[in-house]
């Protein structure tokens, strides 16, 4: 609905439901810039309906849906399909279209058609485009309709068969390491391409100190680049892998404590523009396996706000959970009379333990 009055006390209406909770706060509606729901094709992981109900209970009024379904969301009919599935929910779904056909990194997908159908950006989820020329052409092409390219950064040859952050922990556990260089090399390449082509680029889920430095320098040059970080990279480090628990197997991998602190510092100084849960539910057949065989990914919507409260001040959390609207050129609703009532409700003082029974994903 629409906000019709803001007063210290509103008494002239009888047809409303009063929401009264101790320590209740409200803010502009939060948006998660990266969620995966599975539908179509992987409904056993999560349906769009369940995912949006979950997002609303987690405080998010909007989510950007990644295209990693089956088939991949790489054409206008797929965009219309997910938008149709998302009707009549409290949380709004904004689809991200695949940058390349089938997210295979060979040919550009139907970007302009998808934009007209409702796509807010284009990127291949967790797949770095190894073809630099195709990345360049994409950045040039989308400028005609003010499109945004999302470029996950990871050099596949440097990553190799790595499954954990390259460092003391991976060496001690006998896990093949992913060097920070694998991410930084692609960040540097993509920023060079952006400087050459112009346009807008979003680098999702950065995880290394080198990436922070490169993005900071690019912003100082005036390049239109934005970036995000995951909740789990802000609150967890690679030491949790000691028990080989595959729930901690994520991409990019959890890094060491010095990098975690640097990521938090970059959230505070504004280098990192927004925070994502990177919610990616996976079925047990793909998770409860030996560490090197398990898929990357973890759920995160339900625990995002509570977890962030352990490492960041409240004002910063709210700012970074609403900032992705500006990155995707969406309207940021104000809390004012006449505006759409798009608000997130939360408390700040209670402790809560996230248990298996809490999980609704």
C-alpha positions in Angstrom: 0.0 0.0 0.0 0.9 3.7 0.3 1.9 5.6 3.4 -1.1 7.9 4.1 0.0 9.4 7.5 3.0 9.7 9.8 2.0 10.9 13.2 3.0 10.4 16.9 -0.4 8.9 17.4 -3.0 7.9 14.8 -6.5 7.4 16.2 -9.0 8.3 13.4 -9.0 4.9 11.8 -10.4 1.6 13.0 -9.6 -0.8 10.1 -5.9 -1.3 10.7 -3.9 -4.0 12.5 -1.5 -2.6 15.2 2.0 -4.1 15.1 3.5 -3.6 18.5 6.8 -5.2 19.4 9.4 -4.1 22.0 12.5 -2.4 20.4 10.8 -2.4 17.0 12.6 -0.5 14.3 11.8 0.2 10.7 13.9 1.3 7.7 13.6 1.6 4.0 13.1 -1.9 2.4 16.2 -4.0 2.2 17.3 -5.6 -1.1 19.5 -8.6 -1.6 21.5 -8.2 -4.9 22.2 -12.0 -5.4 19.8 -14.9 -4.6 19.3 -18.3 -6.3 16.0 -20.1 -6.0 16.3 -23.0 -8.4 13.0 -22.7 -10.3 12.7 -23.5 -13.1 14.4 -26.9 -13.2 15.7 -27.2 -9.7 12.5 -26.9 -7.7 13.8 -29.5 -5.2 16.3 -26.8 -4.1 13.7 -24.0 -3.7 10.7 -22.6 -5.6 10.3 -19.0 -6.3 7.2 -18.8 -4.1 9.1 -20.3 -1.1 12.1 -18.2 -1.8 10.1 -15.0 -1.8 8.2 -15.9 1.4 11.5 -16.7 3.0 13.0 -13.4 1.8 10.1 -11.4 3.3 10.4 -13.2 6.7 14.1 -12.4 6.6 13.4 -8.6 6.2 14.0 -8.2 2.4 11.4 -6.3 0.4 13.3 -7.1 -2.9 15.7 -9.6 -4.2 17.7 -9.9 -7.5 17.4 -13.4 -8.8 20.4 -15.0 -10.4 19.9 -16.8 -13.8 21.4 -20.2 -12.7 18.2 -22.3 -13.2 17.6 -25.0 -15.7 17.2 -23.8 -18.4 19.4 -20.8 -17.7 17.5 -17.4 -17.8 19.0 -16.2 -21.0 15.9 -14.9 -23.1 12.8 -12.8 -22.6 10.4 -15.7 -22.2 12.4 -17.0 -19.2 12.4 -13.5 -17.7 8.7 -13.3 -18.1 8.3 -16.8 -16.6 10.1 -15.9 -13.3 8.3 -12.5 -13.1 5.0 -14.3 -13.5 5.9 -16.8 -10.8 6.7 -13.9 -8.5 3.4 -12.1 -8.6 1.4 -11.3 -5.5 4.2 -11.7 -3.0 5.3 -9.2 -0.3 8.9 -9.3 -1.7 9.5 -8.0 -5.2 11.7 -10.2 -7.5 14.0 -8.5 -10.0 15.6 -11.0 -12.5 19.2 -10.9 -13.6 19.6 -12.2 -17.2 22.5 -14.4 -18.2 25.2 -12.5 -20.0 26.0 -15.3 -22.4 23.7 -17.9 -24.0 23.3 -20.8 -21.5 25.9 -19.1 -19.3 28.4 -21.0 -21.4 30.7 -18.0 -22.1 30.6 -18.4 -25.9 27.9 -16.0 -27.4 26.1 -13.0 -25.9 22.5 -13.7 -24.8 19.5 -11.6 -26.0 20.4 -8.7 -23.7 18.2 -6.0 -25.1 15.1 -8.2 -25.3 15.7 -9.3 -21.7 16.0 -5.7 -20.6 12.7 -4.9 -22.2 11.1 -7.9 -20.5 12.3 -6.7 -17.1 15.9 -7.8 -16.5 17.8 -5.4 -14.3 21.4 -6.5 -15.2 23.3 -9.3 -17.0 25.8 -11.8 -15.7 26.7 -15.5 -15.6 26.4 -16.6 -12.0 29.7 -17.7 -10.5 31.2 -18.1 -14.0 33.9 -15.7 -15.0 34.0 -14.8 -18.6 37.4 -16.1 -19.8 37.1 -14.4 -23.2 38.2 -10.8 -22.7 37.0 -9.7 -26.1 33.4 -10.9 -25.4 33.6 -9.0 -22.1 34.6 -5.9 -24.0 31.8 -6.3 -26.5 29.2 -6.8 -23.7 30.4 -3.6 -22.0 30.1 -1.7 -25.2 26.8 -3.2 -26.3 24.8 -2.5 -23.1 25.6 1.2 -23.2 23.0 1.8 -25.9 20.2 1.0 -23.3 22.0 1.9 -20.1 22.5 -1.8 -19.1 24.7 -3.1 -16.3 27.2 -5.9 -16.7 27.9 -8.1 -13.7 31.4 -9.7 -13.9 32.2 -12.5 -11.5 36.0 -12.5 -11.3 38.0 -15.7 -11.1 40.7 -17.0 -13.5 39.8 -20.6 -14.1 43.4 -21.7 -15.0 44.7 -20.2 -11.7 41.9 -21.7 -9.7 42.4 -25.1 -11.3 40.9 -27.7 -9.1 41.3 -25.5 -6.0 38.5 -25.8 -3.4 39.6 -23.6 -0.4 41.6 -20.4 0.2 45.3 -20.9 -0.5 47.0 -20.5 2.8 48.1 -22.2 6.0 44.7 -23.8 6.6 44.4 -25.4 3.1 47.9 -26.7 3.4 47.3 -28.1 6.8 44.1 -29.8 5.7 45.5 -31.1 2.4 42.9 -29.1 0.4 44.0 -27.7 -3.0 44.2 -23.9 -2.7 42.6 -21.1 -4.7 45.1 -18.2 -4.7 43.8 -14.6 -4.2 45.6 -13.9 -7.5 42.9 -15.9 -9.3 40.3 -13.2 -8.4 42.6 -10.2 -8.6 43.9 -10.9 -12.1 40.3 -10.9 -13.4 39.3 -7.8 -11.4 42.3 -6.0 -12.9 41.5 -7.2 -16.4 37.8 -6.3 -16.2 38.7 -2.8 -14.8 41.1 -2.3 -17.7 38.3 -3.2 -20.1 35.8 -0.9 -18.4 38.3 2.0 -18.7 38.6 1.2 -22.4 34.9 0.9 -23.1 33.1 3.1 -20.6 29.8 1.9 -19.3 28.9 0.4 -16.0 30.3 -2.7 -14.3 29.3 -4.5 -11.1 31.8 -6.9 -9.6 30.0 -9.3 -7.2 31.2 -11.0 -4.0 34.8 -9.7 -3.9 37.0 -11.5 -1.3 40.6 -10.4 -1.4 42.6 -7.4 -0.3 44.1 -7.0 -3.8 40.5 -6.7 -5.3 39.7 -4.0 -2.7 42.8 -2.0 -3.7 42.1 -2.3 -7.5 38.4 -1.2 -7.1 39.4 1.7 -4.9 41.9 2.9 -7.5 39.3 2.5 -10.3 36.7 4.5 -8.4 39.3 7.3 -7.8 39.8 7.4 -11.6 36.0 8.0 -12.0 35.1 4.6 -13.5 31.5 3.5 -13.0 32.2 0.4 -11.0 30.4 -1.1 -8.0 31.0 -4.2 -5.9 29.5 -6.4 -3.3 30.7 -8.7 -0.5 28.9 -11.8 1.0 27.7 -11.9 4.6 29.8 -15.1 5.1 33.0 -13.5 3.9 32.4 -10.8 6.5 31.7 -13.1 9.5 33.6 -16.4 8.8 37.2 -17.3 8.0 38.8 -20.4 6.5 39.6 -21.9 10.0 36.0 -23.2 10.1 37.0 -25.7 7.4 38.9 -27.8 10.0 36.0 -30.2 10.3 35.6 -30.5 6.5 32.0 -29.2 6.8 30.8 -28.7 3.3 28.3 -26.0 4.4 31.3 -23.8 4.5 32.3 -24.6 0.9 31.5 -21.4 -1.0 32.7 -19.5 -4.0 34.7 -17.3 -3.6 36.2 -19.3 -0.7 36.3 -18.1 2.9 39.6 -16.2 3.4 41.9 -15.7 6.4 41.3 -13.2 9.3 43.4 -10.4 8.0 41.3 -10.3 4.8 38.0 -10.5 6.7 39.0 -7.4 8.6 40.1 -5.7 5.4 36.7 -6.5 3.9 34.9 -5.0 6.9 37.1 -1.9 6.7 36.1 -1.5 3.0 32.4 -1.8 3.8 32.9 1.0 6.4 34.9 3.3 4.1 32.5 2.9 1.2 34.8 1.0 -1.2 32.3 -2.0 -1.0 28.9 -0.7 -2.1 26.5 -3.4 -0.9 26.2 -6.7 1.0 24.6 -9.9 -0.3 23.6 -13.1 1.5 24.4 -14.9 -1.8 21.6 -17.3 -0.8 22.1 -20.5 -2.9 20.2 -23.5 -1.5 21.5 -26.9 -2.7 19.9 -30.3 -2.3 21.5 -32.8 0.1 22.8 -34.9 -2.8 25.1 -32.1 -3.8 26.2 -31.0 -0.3 26.5 -34.0 1.9 29.6 -35.4 0.1 33.4 -35.4 0.4 34.6 -31.8 0.6 36.1 -31.7 -2.9 33.0 -33.2 -4.5 30.4 -31.0 -2.8 29.0 -28.0 -4.7 29.8 -24.4 -3.7 27.0 -22.6 -2.1 25.1 -21.9 1.1 21.7 -20.5 2.2 21.9 -17.1 3.8 18.8 -14.9 3.7 17.4 -15.9 7.1 20.6 -15.3 9.1 21.9 -12.3 7.1 20.8 -9.5 9.3 21.6 -11.2 12.6 25.0 -12.3 11.4 25.9 -8.8 10.2 24.9 -7.4 13.6 27.9 -9.2 15.1 30.4 -7.3 12.9 28.9 -4.0 11.7 27.1 -0.9 13.2 23.4 -0.9 12.5 23.4 2.3 10.3 26.0 0.7 8.1 24.1 -2.6 7.8 20.9 -0.7 6.7 22.9 1.4 4.2 24.5 -1.6 2.6 21.3 -3.6 2.5 19.5 -0.9 0.6 22.4 0.4 -1.6 21.9 -2.2 -4.4 18.7 -0.4 -5.5 20.9 2.5 -6.7 23.4 0.2 -8.4 20.6 -1.5 -10.4 19.0 2.0 -11.1 15.9 1.1 -9.1 13.9 3.7 -7.1 14.8 3.9 -3.4 11.5 4.5 -1.7 11.6 7.0 1.1 9.6 6.8 4.3 7.2 9.7 3.5 3.5 10.3 3.1 2.4 9.4 -0.4 5.3 7.0 -0.9 4.9 3.3 -1.4 5.1 1.5 2.0 8.2 -0.6 1.3 9.7 -1.0 4.7 11.7 -3.6 6.7 10.9 -4.2 10.3 13.5 -5.4 12.8 14.7 -5.5 16.4 18.2 -4.9 17.5 18.6 -6.1 21.1 17.7 -9.8 21.2 20.1 -12.7 20.8 19.0 -15.5 18.5 20.5 -18.9 17.7 20.0 -20.0 14.2 19.2 -23.8 14.4 18.3 -26.5 11.9 14.6 -26.1 13.1 14.7 -22.3 12.1 15.5 -23.1 8.5 12.6 -22.4 6.1 14.7 -22.6 3.0 
